[in-house]
Structures are given as C-alpha cells and as structure tokens.
Short mmCIF file of C-alpha atoms in Angstrom, two decimals:
data_model
loop_
_atom_site.label_atom_id
_atom_site.label_comp_id
_atom_site.label_asym_id
_atom_site.label_seq_id
_atom_site.Cartn_x
_atom_site.Cartn_y
_atom_site.Cartn_z
CA MET D 1 28.92 105.75 -57.17
CA THR D 2 25.51 105.37 -58.79
CA GLN D 3 24.40 108.33 -60.86
CA THR D 4 21.04 109.93 -60.00
CA ASN D 5 18.74 112.22 -61.92
CA SER D 6 17.29 115.51 -60.70
CA ARG D 7 14.63 113.75 -58.62
CA GLY D 8 17.16 111.54 -56.78
CA ARG D 9 16.16 108.30 -58.45
CA SER D 10 18.46 105.96 -60.45
CA PRO D 11 18.08 106.34 -64.21
CA LYS D 12 16.39 103.52 -66.06
CA ARG D 13 18.56 101.15 -68.12
CA HIS D 14 16.98 100.11 -71.48
CA GLY D 15 13.81 101.85 -70.28
CA LEU D 16 13.45 99.47 -67.33
CA SER D 17 12.59 100.39 -63.75
CA ALA D 18 14.70 99.28 -60.82
CA LYS D 19 11.86 97.12 -59.59
CA THR D 20 11.66 95.23 -62.90
CA LEU D 21 15.39 94.60 -62.82
CA ARG D 22 15.19 93.30 -59.18
CA ASP D 23 12.29 91.00 -60.12
CA LEU D 24 14.27 89.67 -63.04
CA GLU D 25 17.31 89.09 -60.91
CA ARG D 26 15.26 87.01 -58.39
CA ALA D 27 13.64 85.06 -61.19
CA SER D 28 16.78 84.21 -63.13
CA GLY D 29 16.97 80.73 -61.60
CA ARG D 30 13.34 80.03 -62.48
CA LEU D 31 13.88 81.20 -66.06
CA ALA D 32 16.93 78.98 -66.43
CA THR D 33 15.11 75.95 -65.06
CA ALA D 34 12.19 76.64 -67.50
CA SER D 35 14.70 76.77 -70.34
CA VAL D 36 16.29 73.48 -69.49
CA ALA D 37 12.84 71.91 -69.14
CA ALA D 38 12.02 73.11 -72.70
CA MET D 39 15.32 71.62 -73.91
CA GLU D 40 14.39 68.21 -72.42
CA GLU D 41 10.96 68.39 -74.03
CA ARG D 42 11.89 69.68 -77.55
CA LEU D 43 15.43 68.30 -78.16
CA PRO D 44 15.60 64.48 -78.25
CA TRP D 45 19.41 64.41 -78.16
CA PHE D 46 19.46 66.49 -74.96
CA ASN D 47 17.76 63.73 -73.01
CA ARG D 48 20.41 61.22 -74.12
CA MET D 49 23.07 63.27 -72.40
CA PRO D 50 24.24 61.95 -68.99
CA ALA D 51 22.75 63.67 -65.93
CA ASP D 52 26.00 65.43 -65.02
CA GLN D 53 26.19 66.96 -68.43
CA ARG D 54 22.58 68.20 -68.27
CA ALA D 55 23.32 69.62 -64.90
CA GLY D 56 26.26 71.46 -66.43
CA VAL D 57 23.96 72.92 -69.08
CA LEU D 58 21.58 74.08 -66.33
CA LEU D 59 24.45 75.76 -64.46
CA ILE D 60 25.59 77.52 -67.63
CA THR D 61 22.00 78.59 -68.42
CA GLN D 62 21.67 80.03 -64.92
CA THR D 63 24.85 81.97 -65.37
CA GLY D 64 23.52 83.27 -68.68
CA ALA D 65 20.24 84.33 -67.10
CA ALA D 66 22.07 86.24 -64.34
CA GLY D 67 24.28 87.76 -67.02
CA PHE D 68 21.21 89.06 -68.86
CA VAL D 69 20.23 91.05 -65.83
CA GLY D 70 23.69 92.47 -65.51
CA TRP D 71 23.70 93.26 -69.25
CA LEU D 72 20.40 95.18 -68.80
CA ARG D 73 21.92 97.21 -65.96
CA ASP D 74 24.95 98.32 -67.97
CA SER D 75 24.75 97.75 -71.73
CA LYS D 76 28.09 99.53 -72.31
CA GLU D 77 29.79 96.49 -70.90
CA ALA D 78 27.66 94.04 -72.77
CA LEU D 79 30.40 92.20 -74.65
CA ASN D 80 32.58 91.84 -71.56
CA LEU D 81 29.66 90.60 -69.46
CA THR D 82 28.44 88.01 -71.99
CA THR D 83 31.93 86.75 -72.70
CA GLU D 84 32.69 86.48 -68.96
CA ALA D 85 29.28 84.77 -68.31
CA PHE D 86 29.90 82.09 -70.90
CA ARG D 87 33.68 81.78 -70.50
CA GLY D 88 33.32 78.25 -69.05
CA ALA D 89 30.74 77.09 -71.51
CA PRO D 90 32.88 76.22 -74.52
CA GLN D 91 35.46 74.44 -72.39
CA GLU D 92 32.72 72.11 -71.14
CA LEU D 93 30.09 72.09 -73.91
CA SER D 94 32.60 71.57 -76.65
CA ARG D 95 33.45 68.22 -75.18
CA TRP D 96 29.82 67.10 -75.30
CA ILE D 97 27.94 68.85 -78.05
CA SER D 98 28.67 70.54 -81.35
CA LEU D 99 28.55 74.28 -82.08
CA ARG D 100 25.29 73.76 -84.00
CA GLN D 101 23.71 72.09 -80.97
CA THR D 102 24.99 74.84 -78.71
CA VAL D 103 23.39 77.54 -80.91
CA GLY D 104 20.21 75.46 -80.78
CA LEU D 105 20.27 75.55 -76.97
CA VAL D 106 20.79 79.29 -76.99
CA ARG D 107 17.93 79.79 -79.45
CA LEU D 108 15.55 77.62 -77.33
CA ALA D 109 16.54 79.47 -74.15
CA ILE D 110 15.85 82.80 -75.84
CA GLU D 111 12.39 81.56 -76.91
CA VAL D 112 11.56 80.61 -73.32
CA PHE D 113 12.79 84.02 -72.09
CA GLU D 114 10.64 85.74 -74.69
CA GLU D 115 7.59 83.84 -73.50
CA GLN D 116 8.10 84.62 -69.83
CA LEU D 117 9.66 88.06 -69.76
CA PRO D 118 6.50 90.06 -70.48
CA GLU D 119 5.08 89.20 -67.05
CA PHE D 120 7.88 91.24 -65.50
CA ALA D 121 7.06 94.34 -67.54
CA ALA D 122 5.20 97.19 -65.83
CA ASN D 123 3.91 98.55 -69.11
CA GLU D 124 4.13 98.19 -72.86
CA THR D 125 7.35 100.29 -73.01
CA GLU D 126 9.11 97.86 -70.65
CA ARG D 127 7.65 94.89 -72.48
CA ALA D 128 9.16 96.08 -75.75
CA ALA D 129 12.48 96.89 -74.01
CA LEU D 130 12.66 93.36 -72.54
CA ILE D 131 11.94 91.62 -75.83
CA GLU D 132 14.48 93.79 -77.64
CA GLY D 133 17.01 93.23 -74.87
CA ILE D 134 16.75 89.43 -74.91
CA LEU D 135 17.06 89.32 -78.68
CA ARG D 136 20.20 91.46 -78.65
CA TYR D 137 21.63 89.53 -75.67
CA GLY D 138 20.92 86.21 -77.41
CA ARG D 139 22.73 87.37 -80.48
CA GLU D 140 25.77 88.39 -78.49
CA ILE D 141 25.69 85.05 -76.60
CA ALA D 142 25.58 83.19 -79.95
CA PHE D 143 28.57 85.22 -81.22
CA ALA D 144 30.48 84.65 -77.98
CA ALA D 145 29.82 80.90 -78.20
CA ALA D 146 30.94 80.80 -81.86
CA ASN D 147 34.15 82.73 -81.03
CA SER D 148 34.89 80.43 -78.11
CA TYR D 149 34.37 77.30 -80.16
CA ALA D 150 36.72 78.73 -82.79
CA ALA D 151 39.29 79.46 -80.14
CA ALA D 152 38.93 75.92 -78.77
CA ALA D 153 39.28 74.48 -82.28
CA GLU D 154 42.47 76.51 -82.76
CA ALA D 155 43.83 75.27 -79.46
CA ARG D 156 43.05 71.71 -80.37
CA GLY D 157 44.66 72.24 -83.73
CA ALA D 158 47.77 73.58 -82.14
CA TRP D 159 47.88 70.68 -79.72
CA ASP D 160 47.35 68.17 -82.56
CA ALA D 161 50.17 69.79 -84.54
CA ARG D 162 52.59 69.43 -81.58
CA LEU D 163 51.42 65.88 -80.98
CA GLU D 164 51.89 65.06 -84.64
CA ALA D 165 55.40 66.51 -84.60
CA LEU D 166 56.20 64.31 -81.66
CA VAL D 167 54.94 61.19 -83.56
CA VAL D 168 57.02 62.01 -86.62
CA ASP D 169 60.07 62.77 -84.48
CA GLY D 170 59.55 59.43 -82.68
CA VAL D 171 59.39 57.59 -85.99
CA VAL D 172 62.59 59.28 -87.21
CA ARG D 173 64.47 58.65 -83.93
CA GLY D 174 63.12 55.14 -83.35
CA ASP D 175 61.65 55.96 -79.96
CA ALA D 176 59.65 53.41 -77.87
CA GLU D 177 56.87 51.98 -80.04
CA GLU D 178 54.18 52.29 -77.45
CA SER D 179 54.58 56.04 -76.97
CA VAL D 180 54.55 56.62 -80.74
CA LEU D 181 51.57 54.42 -81.30
CA SER D 182 49.51 55.90 -78.46
CA ARG D 183 50.08 59.41 -79.74
CA ALA D 184 49.33 58.40 -83.30
CA ALA D 185 46.13 56.71 -82.11
CA ALA D 186 45.11 59.99 -80.49
CA LEU D 187 45.40 61.62 -83.90
CA GLY D 188 43.21 58.99 -85.50
CA TRP D 189 45.96 56.88 -87.18
CA ASP D 190 45.08 53.28 -87.88
CA PRO D 191 47.75 51.20 -86.01
CA ALA D 192 47.40 48.40 -88.55
CA ALA D 193 48.02 50.55 -91.59
CA LYS D 194 51.24 50.28 -93.57
CA ALA D 195 53.52 53.25 -93.42
CA THR D 196 56.00 54.88 -95.83
CA VAL D 197 58.26 57.87 -95.02
CA LEU D 198 58.94 60.56 -97.59
CA VAL D 199 61.57 63.20 -97.04
CA GLY D 200 62.51 66.38 -98.91
CA ASN D 201 62.58 70.16 -98.73
CA PRO D 202 59.52 71.98 -97.31
CA PRO D 203 57.67 74.20 -99.82
CA SER D 204 57.74 77.22 -97.53
CA ASP D 205 59.26 78.64 -94.35
CA ASP D 206 55.68 79.22 -93.10
CA PRO D 207 54.48 76.11 -91.11
CA PRO D 208 50.75 76.67 -91.89
CA THR D 209 51.56 76.84 -95.59
CA VAL D 210 53.47 73.57 -95.35
CA VAL D 211 50.64 71.85 -93.55
CA PHE D 212 48.05 73.14 -96.08
CA GLU D 213 50.09 71.97 -99.06
CA VAL D 214 50.63 68.47 -97.63
CA ARG D 215 47.11 68.06 -96.35
CA SER D 216 45.46 69.21 -99.51
CA ARG D 217 47.59 66.78 -101.60
CA ALA D 218 46.95 63.96 -99.26
CA ALA D 219 43.16 64.64 -99.39
CA ARG D 220 43.30 64.47 -103.14
CA VAL D 221 44.89 61.07 -103.18
CA GLY D 222 42.76 59.89 -100.24
CA ARG D 223 45.63 58.91 -97.85
CA PRO D 224 46.09 59.78 -94.15
CA VAL D 225 49.44 61.43 -93.49
CA LEU D 226 51.55 62.57 -90.51
CA LEU D 227 54.00 65.35 -91.15
CA GLY D 228 56.64 67.33 -89.39
CA VAL D 229 59.23 69.95 -90.43
CA GLN D 230 62.64 69.20 -88.92
CA GLY D 231 64.99 72.03 -89.70
CA SER D 232 65.41 72.20 -93.46
CA ARG D 233 63.63 68.93 -94.25
CA LEU D 234 60.03 67.92 -94.46
CA VAL D 235 59.14 64.43 -93.23
CA VAL D 236 55.80 62.92 -94.24
CA VAL D 237 54.51 59.50 -93.12
CA VAL D 238 51.91 58.06 -95.57
CA ALA D 239 49.40 55.39 -94.68
CA GLY D 240 48.71 52.45 -96.89
CA PRO D 241 50.65 50.61 -99.58
CA THR D 242 52.95 52.62 -101.83
CA GLU D 243 54.74 49.88 -103.81
CA GLY D 244 53.84 47.68 -106.70
CA THR D 245 50.97 49.19 -108.65
CA ALA D 246 50.97 52.12 -111.03
CA LYS D 247 48.32 53.77 -108.91
CA ASP D 248 50.66 53.71 -105.88
CA ARG D 249 53.48 55.31 -107.91
CA GLU D 250 51.06 58.01 -109.10
CA MET D 251 50.03 58.67 -105.50
CA LEU D 252 53.63 59.18 -104.46
CA ALA D 253 54.21 61.45 -107.39
CA SER D 254 51.19 63.50 -106.45
CA LEU D 255 52.33 63.83 -102.84
CA SER D 256 55.85 64.88 -103.92
CA VAL D 257 54.29 68.03 -105.48
CA ALA D 258 53.62 69.20 -101.93
CA PHE D 259 57.39 69.35 -101.27
CA GLY D 260 59.65 72.16 -102.20
CA GLU D 261 62.25 72.24 -104.93
CA GLY D 262 64.88 69.49 -104.88
CA PRO D 263 64.80 65.68 -104.56
CA VAL D 264 62.12 63.69 -102.68
CA VAL D 265 63.09 60.27 -101.35
CA ALA D 266 60.61 57.53 -100.30
CA GLY D 267 61.77 54.80 -97.94
CA PRO D 268 60.47 51.24 -98.09
CA THR D 269 56.92 50.53 -96.99
CA ALA D 270 56.75 49.26 -93.42
CA ALA D 271 54.07 46.81 -92.22
CA SER D 272 52.92 49.28 -89.60
CA LEU D 273 53.79 52.57 -87.93
CA ALA D 274 55.68 50.70 -85.28
CA GLU D 275 58.12 49.54 -87.94
CA ALA D 276 58.30 52.81 -89.86
CA HIS D 277 61.66 53.82 -88.27
CA GLN D 278 63.56 51.72 -90.80
CA SER D 279 61.70 53.47 -93.63
CA ALA D 280 62.69 56.82 -92.16
CA VAL D 281 66.35 55.77 -91.79
CA GLU D 282 66.60 54.61 -95.39
CA ALA D 283 64.71 57.60 -96.74
CA LEU D 284 67.04 60.04 -94.88
CA SER D 285 70.08 58.12 -96.00
CA GLY D 286 68.77 58.36 -99.57
CA LEU D 287 68.25 62.11 -99.21
CA ARG D 288 71.85 62.59 -98.14
CA ALA D 289 73.15 60.47 -101.09
CA VAL D 290 70.77 61.49 -103.85
CA VAL D 291 73.13 64.30 -104.85
CA GLY D 292 75.26 61.64 -106.42
CA TRP D 293 72.54 60.85 -108.97
CA PRO D 294 71.55 64.15 -110.62
CA ALA D 295 69.05 62.43 -112.98
CA ALA D 296 67.17 60.69 -110.14
CA PRO D 297 63.36 60.66 -110.61
CA ARG D 298 61.11 62.63 -108.19
CA PRO D 299 60.23 60.94 -106.00
CA VAL D 300 62.95 58.28 -105.91
CA ARG D 301 62.77 55.15 -103.77
CA SER D 302 65.62 54.72 -101.32
CA VAL D 303 66.30 51.25 -102.68
CA GLU D 304 67.11 52.88 -106.06
CA LEU D 305 69.87 54.82 -104.38
CA LEU D 306 71.78 51.89 -102.97
CA PRO D 307 75.01 52.66 -104.96
CA GLU D 308 75.12 56.31 -103.82
CA ARG D 309 74.22 55.33 -100.23
CA ALA D 310 76.93 52.69 -100.12
CA LEU D 311 79.50 55.19 -101.44
CA SER D 312 78.44 57.66 -98.75
CA GLY D 313 79.13 55.09 -96.06
CA ASP D 314 75.66 53.63 -95.38
CA ALA D 315 76.27 50.16 -93.91
CA GLU D 316 72.66 49.15 -94.52
CA ALA D 317 72.99 49.94 -98.24
CA GLU D 318 76.15 47.81 -98.42
CA ARG D 319 74.35 44.94 -96.71
CA LEU D 320 71.46 45.15 -99.13
CA LEU D 321 73.74 45.22 -102.14
CA ILE D 322 75.47 42.09 -100.92
CA ASP D 323 72.32 40.21 -99.91
CA GLU D 324 70.25 41.17 -102.95
CA ILE D 325 72.86 41.14 -105.74
CA ALA D 326 76.43 39.93 -104.95
CA ARG D 327 75.51 36.89 -102.93
CA PRO D 328 72.74 35.59 -105.30
CA LEU D 329 75.12 35.94 -108.26
CA GLU D 330 77.89 34.05 -106.49
CA GLU D 331 75.59 31.31 -105.26
CA ALA D 332 74.25 30.81 -108.80
CA GLY D 333 77.60 29.53 -109.91
CA PRO D 334 80.91 30.90 -111.37
CA ALA D 335 79.74 30.96 -114.94
CA LEU D 336 76.88 33.43 -114.23
CA LEU D 337 79.05 35.73 -112.07
CA LEU D 338 81.87 35.67 -114.54
CA THR D 339 79.55 36.54 -117.43
CA VAL D 340 78.14 39.59 -115.62
CA GLU D 341 81.62 40.77 -114.61
CA THR D 342 82.99 40.30 -118.11
CA TYR D 343 80.03 42.06 -119.73
CA LEU D 344 80.46 45.02 -117.45
CA GLU D 345 84.22 45.17 -118.12
CA SER D 346 83.60 45.02 -121.84
CA GLY D 347 81.58 48.19 -121.70
CA GLY D 348 78.27 46.41 -122.41
CA VAL D 349 79.31 45.14 -125.81
CA LEU D 350 77.70 41.68 -126.17
CA GLU D 351 80.06 40.39 -128.89
CA THR D 352 83.21 41.38 -127.07
CA CYS D 353 81.94 39.67 -123.90
CA ALA D 354 81.11 36.48 -125.93
CA ARG D 355 84.58 36.43 -127.55
CA THR D 356 86.32 36.86 -124.23
CA LEU D 357 84.38 34.00 -122.66
CA PHE D 358 84.57 31.85 -125.80
CA VAL D 359 80.78 31.33 -125.89
CA HIS D 360 78.03 32.20 -128.29
CA PRO D 361 76.37 35.67 -127.89
CA ASN D 362 73.03 33.95 -127.25
CA THR D 363 74.65 32.26 -124.36
CA VAL D 364 75.61 35.66 -122.91
CA ARG D 365 72.05 36.88 -123.45
CA TYR D 366 70.63 33.88 -121.60
CA ARG D 367 72.99 34.29 -118.66
CA LEU D 368 72.28 38.02 -118.35
CA ARG D 369 68.49 37.32 -118.33
CA LYS D 370 69.05 34.73 -115.65
CA ALA D 371 71.10 37.24 -113.62
CA ALA D 372 68.33 39.79 -114.00
CA ASP D 373 65.79 37.24 -112.71
CA LEU D 374 67.94 36.74 -109.61
CA THR D 375 68.82 40.35 -108.82
CA GLY D 376 66.16 42.40 -110.56
CA ARG D 377 68.97 44.26 -112.41
CA HIS D 378 69.82 43.80 -116.11
CA ALA D 379 73.38 44.60 -117.03
CA ALA D 380 72.27 46.01 -120.42
CA GLU D 381 70.49 48.90 -118.66
CA PRO D 382 72.91 51.74 -117.82
CA ARG D 383 71.56 52.36 -114.27
CA ASP D 384 71.38 48.64 -113.50
CA ALA D 385 74.90 48.25 -114.79
CA LEU D 386 76.10 50.81 -112.26
CA VAL D 387 74.18 49.09 -109.43
CA LEU D 388 75.63 45.64 -110.36
CA ARG D 389 79.19 47.06 -110.62
CA ILE D 390 78.94 48.75 -107.15
CA ALA D 391 77.37 45.68 -105.64
CA LEU D 392 80.09 43.36 -106.83
CA THR D 393 82.75 45.84 -105.64
CA VAL D 394 81.11 46.12 -102.22
CA GLY D 395 80.96 42.31 -102.03
CA ARG D 396 84.62 41.92 -102.82
CA LEU D 397 85.65 44.52 -100.19
CA ALA D 398 83.40 42.87 -97.56
CA ARG D 399 84.92 39.47 -98.28
CA SER D 400 88.41 40.88 -98.03
CA ARG D 401 87.63 42.27 -94.61
CA GLY D 402 86.15 38.92 -93.49
CA LEU D 403 82.69 40.35 -93.28
CA TRP D 404 81.20 37.93 -95.75
#
C-alpha cells in the first residue's frame, strides 16, 4: 500500500512530483527514439549494423528508459531494477558489439536524456534532481553492462574449455575426424596446421592453474595449443612443426616446463589435427614405458623410447624397430648385419670385433658408419647400442613367429 504524508499526498521520490514522474513515463518511448537517432548520427559503426540489430538496440534503450522512471520511483531497488531492465542486453549485444561500444551507447543515451529531461522539471529543484538521477542511473547501467559482459565471457570461457576437452579426448580416442575438426575450428584451430601431442603429469590439481601454466608457456613460444586433463595425465596438442630444428626442440623444452614433475613424452608430428591420433597413441605408449629409462631427457620423443615400448608390449614399437632397423640391416647384406651383431656381443670393443671377424679394425669402423647411415643408430653410442640390440632381438622373434 502506498505510503502517504500528513496531507494525504504521496511523498516525492528524489524530490520529484507525481506529475513529473507520470510525464516521464509517457515520454520514455520518445526519449529512447531520440537516443537511437543520436546514435545513428554520431556513431558511424552503428549505421553499419543490420536493421534488426539496430531495432534490438532501440528495444533495449526503451527498456532502459522505462527502467529509469521505475528507478526514480523507488531508489532502494535501484540495482535490482537496472539489472532486470538490462538482463537481455548482454545476451544480444555481446554478439554484435564490444563492451567498449556498449558503454559508448550508454554514454550517448545519457547525454540525450540530460538534454531533454529539464523540460519535464517543474522547477530548479526537480531539474537538479533529474540531472543527478540520470547520471547515477547511467553509472549503474554501465556497471550492470560490464558485469553482464564479464559473466558472458566467463560462460563462453567455460564452454570453450568443455569444447576443448572434447577435442583433446577425440584426438586421444581417435573419434570421427569431422566432429573433432569442426569443434577445433570453433576454437580457432587451423585445420591445416601440423599437430604434436605431449603427455605428462599436470602441474596442479586445480584446473584453472593448469590452464594458466600451459597457456602462458604457449604464448611465450608463440604456438597455439589444445589441452585437457584426463585423470592423472595432462594432454597438450601443439600446433606447428616440432621436429628437426634446434628452435623446435627449445620450444618443446619450454612447453614441458608447464607440466608437473615426472617425464614428459612427445609423440611424432602429424600432418594435421585429423591425423594426430597416432601421435597421441605413441606419446601415451611412451609415457607408460618411460619408467624403463630413468635417464630419459625431458621431454623425450616417443620414437626414442622404442626399446622400452617394445618390452612393454607395444606392437607399433615392435613394427617400427623392424622396419627402421632390423630389416634395413638385413637387406644391406650379411656382412653388415654380422658386423653389428658381433660388435654388440663383443661389448663394443672394436679390436675384439675385428679379430672375431678376421677383418681390419678400419673395416669394422666403415661398416658401423654404414649401418648408422641406414638406421640412424651408431653401435658405438651406449643408447643406440641398446636400441640396435632390442631391434635385432625383436626381428628374430618376429621371424620365428612367421610375422616377418
């Protein structure tokens, strides 16, 4: 029930009479139209908006004008009224214009109101009250718009994070390429960019902290990334080449800092995101097997873990060892294969190998260099010697099972 004073009349709100409030309420549509007209005249970008979008701004401005009258009637509910009046604005405006442009619209509308409100004032007191009221109302509208844009940005960020997690999960599981690519495109990923999968431990149990660490490192090296935390492992997909040059290796080393303690494994670089599943498979296989090589670098490429992966039962690692090492050595001729085997059995002693084969040590050196050219592994290097030994063993086992 409306309160009355001792003379039976409604008390004034903000020093305004009931007649002034009624006149303002009737004129709210005219004020809103004048505001939009000023926007069309003074803001070049506003005229470039489609007609339906300009109509939407007019509707929102009319709502704001009506909200001003309600705000004047009951200032105690000012925040609720302004928030309610502009509740639909960010959902629509944020799709068309930026926050800065929205604030510009609010400022221009307030200027128009300031110019036209004095005609509704019955005296100087009401004039001052109207000017003060529109300034305070405009400030609250600007704050409400900023808060709503921030909430919309948080909602979009949460949606992007869920979409990104779906893309990473799709890469790991090998889901249909089209679904993964369409989601990645929505996140701004270049479909033609090469992709490499890195896996390791997350740096924190707090998802925002993980995202911040990875994003900040990726920004420093200038590479787009997709990331997802899957249980106790962090999966990062890196765009662009990651093999060959020293700069690429430094880039991977920099990104590995964003991971938690423990090994970080990088799969092979795929030609595109559509083919990144194999990179993920090999990286995860390497992460399971890297415990077998305590001195592994960080990060370590999955191809460097072929012996450990083969010993852990990875059929793809066995195939690569055969195709890249065992088969080339065998096809090069019995002398080359025998030299490598004898050198490994002699414990890497060149003279012992030469005496066993009844050849000159320089001949052994020549054959070992030729084997290194074929396989990329030199038997004189301790790690390469292990890879060669495991590869030859895997080859013999495959042949005995009729698989080669």
